[in-house]
Amino acid sequence: METYNINSVYNKIFNSYPKVEIKEHIKKLIELDFYYPHNATFYCITNTVNQDFEYVSKNFKACTGLSKEKMLEGGMDYFWTLFHPKDIKLWLSSLKELMEFTMNELDDEKRKRMSYSWNYRIKNAQGKYINIIQNTTPLQFDKDNKPIIGLAHYTVLDGEMNMDICACAKYLNNDNEYETLFYKNMSNTNLLDVISNRERDVIRLLLSKKTSLQISEALNISKHTVDTHRRNILKKLNLTSTFELLSYFKNNPKLI
């Protein structure tokens, strides 16, 4: 997919008012970069209105070997040229579904307490692809309460790792704990090969809101066996909770 096509789709997803000013508290976050330690992560202040980066942290070059100045000058158009061609479509789909979920399913107050994650591969200065897990927390919203300025934190992982592209939205609740409100695996690679027939039975019953005990009675197996199946399913699909499992198949109903 050419860059101008990415630009067009991205514009539709984050369509907003043309003028935005950076608030003082965001400037303070940028100032703190001087004190952050050098490690295998970096962060950026993203601006979806202008499709650029208000700031790129000092660790960007250490993590990727790429020029921080070129990233700032070229903005998102430059960053998109680094993406693995096979990841672009799924990455854009992730952004589209996360934004639709945000604007259609969340009220204004919840939007201010959300954190979003997705992943993709980019080419580093050595010409090798590395995995990036991006976690973005909205910092500023437009008049329609659409997130437009974000604090994006990037974790860099070995490009040899085979990772499905996933989209996730989490809500910081009143107990100061993150709840997963949306999760979708955009890749769905080899799903039918890794899930056994018995595990599919367990998933179908979980989707019908059955407990482990009810599932054990329906399948004539022990509750311990059901719990083992549930743990194995989560591990195979790289999920962390039953909620993510249910959300996964709710958003991919044809897979089971």
Coordinates of C-alpha atoms in Angstrom, one line a residue:
M1 CA 0.0 0.0 0.0
E2 CA 1.4 3.4 -1.0
T3 CA 2.0 6.1 1.6
Y4 CA -0.7 8.4 0.1
N5 CA -3.3 5.5 0.5
I6 CA -2.3 5.2 4.2
N7 CA -2.6 8.9 4.5
S8 CA -6.1 8.8 3.1
V9 CA -7.3 6.0 5.3
Y10 CA -5.7 7.5 8.4
N11 CA -7.4 10.9 7.7
K12 CA -10.8 9.2 7.6
I13 CA -10.2 7.4 10.9
F14 CA -9.0 10.5 12.7
N15 CA -11.0 13.1 10.9
S16 CA -11.0 16.1 13.2
Y17 CA -10.8 19.9 13.4
P18 CA -7.7 21.4 11.6
K19 CA -6.4 23.5 14.5
V20 CA -4.9 22.1 17.7
E21 CA -2.6 23.7 20.3
I22 CA -0.4 21.7 22.7
K23 CA -1.4 22.2 26.3
E24 CA 1.1 23.1 29.0
H25 CA 0.9 19.7 30.8
I26 CA 2.0 18.0 27.6
K27 CA 5.0 20.3 27.3
K28 CA 5.9 19.3 30.9
L29 CA 5.9 15.6 29.8
I30 CA 8.4 16.4 27.1
E31 CA 10.7 18.2 29.5
L32 CA 10.9 15.1 31.7
D33 CA 12.6 13.1 28.9
F34 CA 15.9 14.5 30.1
Y35 CA 15.6 12.4 33.3
Y36 CA 14.3 9.1 31.7
P37 CA 16.9 6.3 31.6
H38 CA 18.2 4.8 28.4
N39 CA 16.4 1.5 27.7
A40 CA 14.7 -0.6 25.0
T41 CA 11.6 1.6 24.8
F42 CA 10.9 5.1 23.5
Y43 CA 7.9 7.4 23.4
C44 CA 6.4 10.1 21.2
I45 CA 3.8 12.8 21.5
T46 CA 1.5 12.1 18.5
N47 CA -0.7 14.6 16.8
T48 CA -3.4 12.9 14.6
V49 CA -4.7 16.2 13.3
N50 CA -1.4 17.3 11.7
Q51 CA -0.2 13.7 11.3
D52 CA 3.1 14.4 12.9
F53 CA 5.1 14.0 16.1
E54 CA 5.2 16.9 18.6
Y55 CA 8.1 15.1 20.3
V56 CA 10.3 12.0 19.9
S57 CA 12.2 10.8 22.9
K58 CA 15.9 10.5 23.1
N59 CA 15.7 6.6 23.1
F60 CA 14.3 6.5 19.6
K61 CA 17.8 6.3 17.9
A62 CA 19.1 3.8 20.5
C63 CA 16.1 1.5 19.9
T64 CA 16.0 1.7 16.1
G65 CA 19.2 3.3 14.9
L66 CA 17.1 5.8 13.0
S67 CA 17.3 9.6 13.1
K68 CA 15.1 11.4 15.6
E69 CA 15.4 14.6 13.5
K70 CA 14.2 12.8 10.4
M71 CA 11.3 11.4 12.4
L72 CA 10.3 14.9 13.5
E73 CA 10.7 16.4 10.1
G74 CA 9.0 13.7 8.1
G75 CA 6.2 13.1 10.6
M76 CA 3.9 10.1 10.2
D77 CA 4.4 10.0 6.4
Y78 CA 8.0 9.1 7.1
F79 CA 7.2 6.6 9.9
W80 CA 4.7 4.8 7.7
T81 CA 7.4 4.1 5.0
L82 CA 9.2 2.0 7.6
F83 CA 6.3 -0.4 8.1
H84 CA 6.4 -4.0 6.9
P85 CA 4.2 -4.1 3.8
K86 CA 2.2 -7.1 5.1
D87 CA 1.3 -5.3 8.4
I88 CA -0.1 -2.0 7.0
K89 CA -3.6 -3.2 6.2
L90 CA -4.0 -5.0 9.5
W91 CA -2.6 -2.0 11.4
L92 CA -5.0 0.4 9.7
S93 CA -7.9 -2.0 10.5
S94 CA -6.8 -2.0 14.1
L95 CA -6.9 1.8 14.3
K96 CA -10.3 1.9 12.5
E97 CA -11.9 -0.6 14.9
L98 CA -10.4 1.0 18.0
M99 CA -11.7 4.5 17.0
E100 CA -15.1 3.1 16.1
F101 CA -15.3 1.4 19.5
T102 CA -14.2 4.6 21.2
M103 CA -16.7 6.9 19.5
N104 CA -19.6 4.5 19.5
E105 CA -19.3 2.5 22.7
L106 CA -17.7 4.9 25.2
D107 CA -19.0 8.0 26.9
D108 CA -16.9 11.1 27.2
E109 CA -15.6 10.4 30.7
K110 CA -14.5 6.9 29.8
R111 CA -12.6 8.1 26.8
K112 CA -10.4 10.2 29.1
R113 CA -9.4 7.1 31.0
M114 CA -8.5 4.7 28.1
S115 CA -5.3 3.2 27.0
Y116 CA -4.9 1.6 23.5
S117 CA -2.4 -1.0 22.3
W118 CA -1.6 -2.5 18.9
N119 CA 1.5 -3.9 17.2
Y120 CA 3.4 -4.0 13.9
R121 CA 6.9 -4.2 12.4
I122 CA 9.1 -1.5 11.2
K123 CA 12.5 -1.5 9.4
N124 CA 15.4 -0.3 11.6
A125 CA 18.6 1.4 10.4
Q126 CA 20.2 -1.9 9.6
G127 CA 17.4 -2.8 7.2
K128 CA 16.0 -5.5 9.6
Y129 CA 12.4 -5.6 10.7
I130 CA 11.7 -5.2 14.5
N131 CA 8.4 -5.8 16.3
I132 CA 6.9 -2.7 17.9
I133 CA 4.2 -2.8 20.5
Q134 CA 2.6 0.6 20.7
N135 CA 0.6 1.7 23.8
T136 CA -1.1 5.1 23.4
T137 CA -2.9 7.1 26.1
P138 CA -5.0 10.1 24.9
L139 CA -3.9 13.4 26.4
Q140 CA -6.0 15.9 24.5
F141 CA -9.4 15.7 22.7
D142 CA -11.2 17.8 20.0
K143 CA -14.6 19.4 20.4
D144 CA -16.3 16.0 19.7
N145 CA -14.2 14.4 22.4
K146 CA -12.2 12.4 19.8
P147 CA -8.6 11.7 21.0
I148 CA -6.2 13.8 18.9
I149 CA -3.0 14.1 21.0
G150 CA -1.5 11.0 22.5
L151 CA 1.4 9.8 24.6
A152 CA 2.6 6.8 22.6
H153 CA 4.9 4.4 24.3
Y154 CA 6.8 1.9 22.0
T155 CA 8.3 -1.4 23.2
V156 CA 10.9 -2.9 20.8
L157 CA 11.1 -6.6 20.4
D158 CA 13.1 -9.0 18.2
G159 CA 11.7 -9.1 14.6
E160 CA 12.2 -12.8 14.5
M161 CA 9.3 -13.2 16.9
N162 CA 6.1 -14.2 15.0
M163 CA 3.4 -12.0 16.4
D164 CA -0.2 -11.7 15.4
I165 CA -1.4 -8.1 15.0
C166 CA -3.8 -7.4 17.8
A167 CA -5.9 -4.3 18.9
C168 CA -6.7 -3.7 22.6
A169 CA -8.5 -1.0 24.5
K170 CA -8.3 -0.9 28.3
Y171 CA -10.1 1.3 30.8
L172 CA -8.6 2.6 34.0
N173 CA -11.4 2.0 36.5
N174 CA -12.0 3.6 39.9
D175 CA -9.8 1.0 41.6
N176 CA -6.9 2.2 39.5
E177 CA -6.8 -1.1 37.6
Y178 CA -7.0 -1.6 33.9
E179 CA -10.1 -3.4 32.5
T180 CA -10.0 -4.8 29.0
L181 CA -13.0 -3.5 27.2
F182 CA -12.1 -4.4 23.6
Y183 CA -9.7 -7.0 22.2
K184 CA -9.4 -8.4 18.7
N185 CA -6.7 -10.4 16.9
M186 CA -6.5 -9.0 13.4
S187 CA -4.3 -11.7 12.0
N188 CA -6.2 -14.9 13.0
T189 CA -3.3 -17.0 11.6
N190 CA -3.6 -20.7 11.8
L191 CA -6.4 -20.5 14.3
L192 CA -8.2 -23.7 13.2
D193 CA -4.9 -25.6 13.3
V194 CA -4.0 -24.8 16.9
I195 CA -7.5 -25.1 18.6
S196 CA -8.6 -28.8 19.1
N197 CA -12.2 -29.9 18.7
R198 CA -12.7 -30.3 22.4
E199 CA -11.3 -26.8 23.0
R200 CA -13.8 -25.5 20.4
D201 CA -16.6 -27.1 22.5
V202 CA -15.4 -25.3 25.6
I203 CA -15.2 -22.0 23.7
R204 CA -18.8 -22.4 22.4
L205 CA -20.1 -23.0 25.9
L206 CA -18.1 -20.1 27.3
L207 CA -19.7 -17.9 24.7
S208 CA -23.1 -19.0 25.9
K209 CA -22.0 -17.8 29.4
K210 CA -21.6 -21.2 30.9
T211 CA -19.4 -21.7 34.0
S212 CA -16.7 -24.2 34.2
L213 CA -18.9 -26.5 36.3
Q214 CA -21.7 -26.2 33.8
I215 CA -19.3 -26.9 30.9
S216 CA -18.0 -30.0 32.7
E217 CA -21.5 -31.3 33.1
A218 CA -22.4 -30.6 29.5
L219 CA -19.3 -32.3 28.1
N220 CA -19.1 -35.1 30.8
I221 CA -15.6 -34.2 31.9
S222 CA -14.2 -32.9 35.2
K223 CA -14.2 -29.2 36.1
H224 CA -10.4 -29.6 36.5
T225 CA -10.2 -30.7 32.8
V226 CA -12.3 -27.7 31.7
D227 CA -10.0 -25.3 33.6
T228 CA -7.0 -26.9 31.9
H229 CA -8.6 -26.5 28.5
R230 CA -9.3 -22.8 29.3
R231 CA -5.7 -22.2 30.3
N232 CA -4.4 -23.9 27.1
I233 CA -6.8 -21.9 24.9
L234 CA -5.5 -18.6 26.4
K235 CA -1.9 -19.7 25.9
K236 CA -2.4 -20.8 22.3
L237 CA -4.1 -17.5 21.4
N238 CA -1.8 -15.4 23.4
L239 CA -4.6 -14.0 25.5
T240 CA -4.5 -13.1 29.2
S241 CA -8.1 -13.4 30.4
T242 CA -11.5 -15.0 29.7
F243 CA -12.8 -11.5 28.8
E244 CA -10.2 -11.2 26.1
L245 CA -11.2 -14.7 24.9
L246 CA -14.9 -13.9 24.7
S247 CA -14.1 -10.6 23.0
Y248 CA -11.8 -12.3 20.5
F249 CA -14.5 -14.7 19.3
K250 CA -17.3 -12.1 19.5
N251 CA -15.4 -10.0 17.0
N252 CA -14.4 -13.1 15.0
P253 CA -17.6 -15.2 15.0
K254 CA -16.7 -17.3 11.9
L255 CA -13.7 -18.7 13.6
I256 CA -15.4 -21.1 15.9

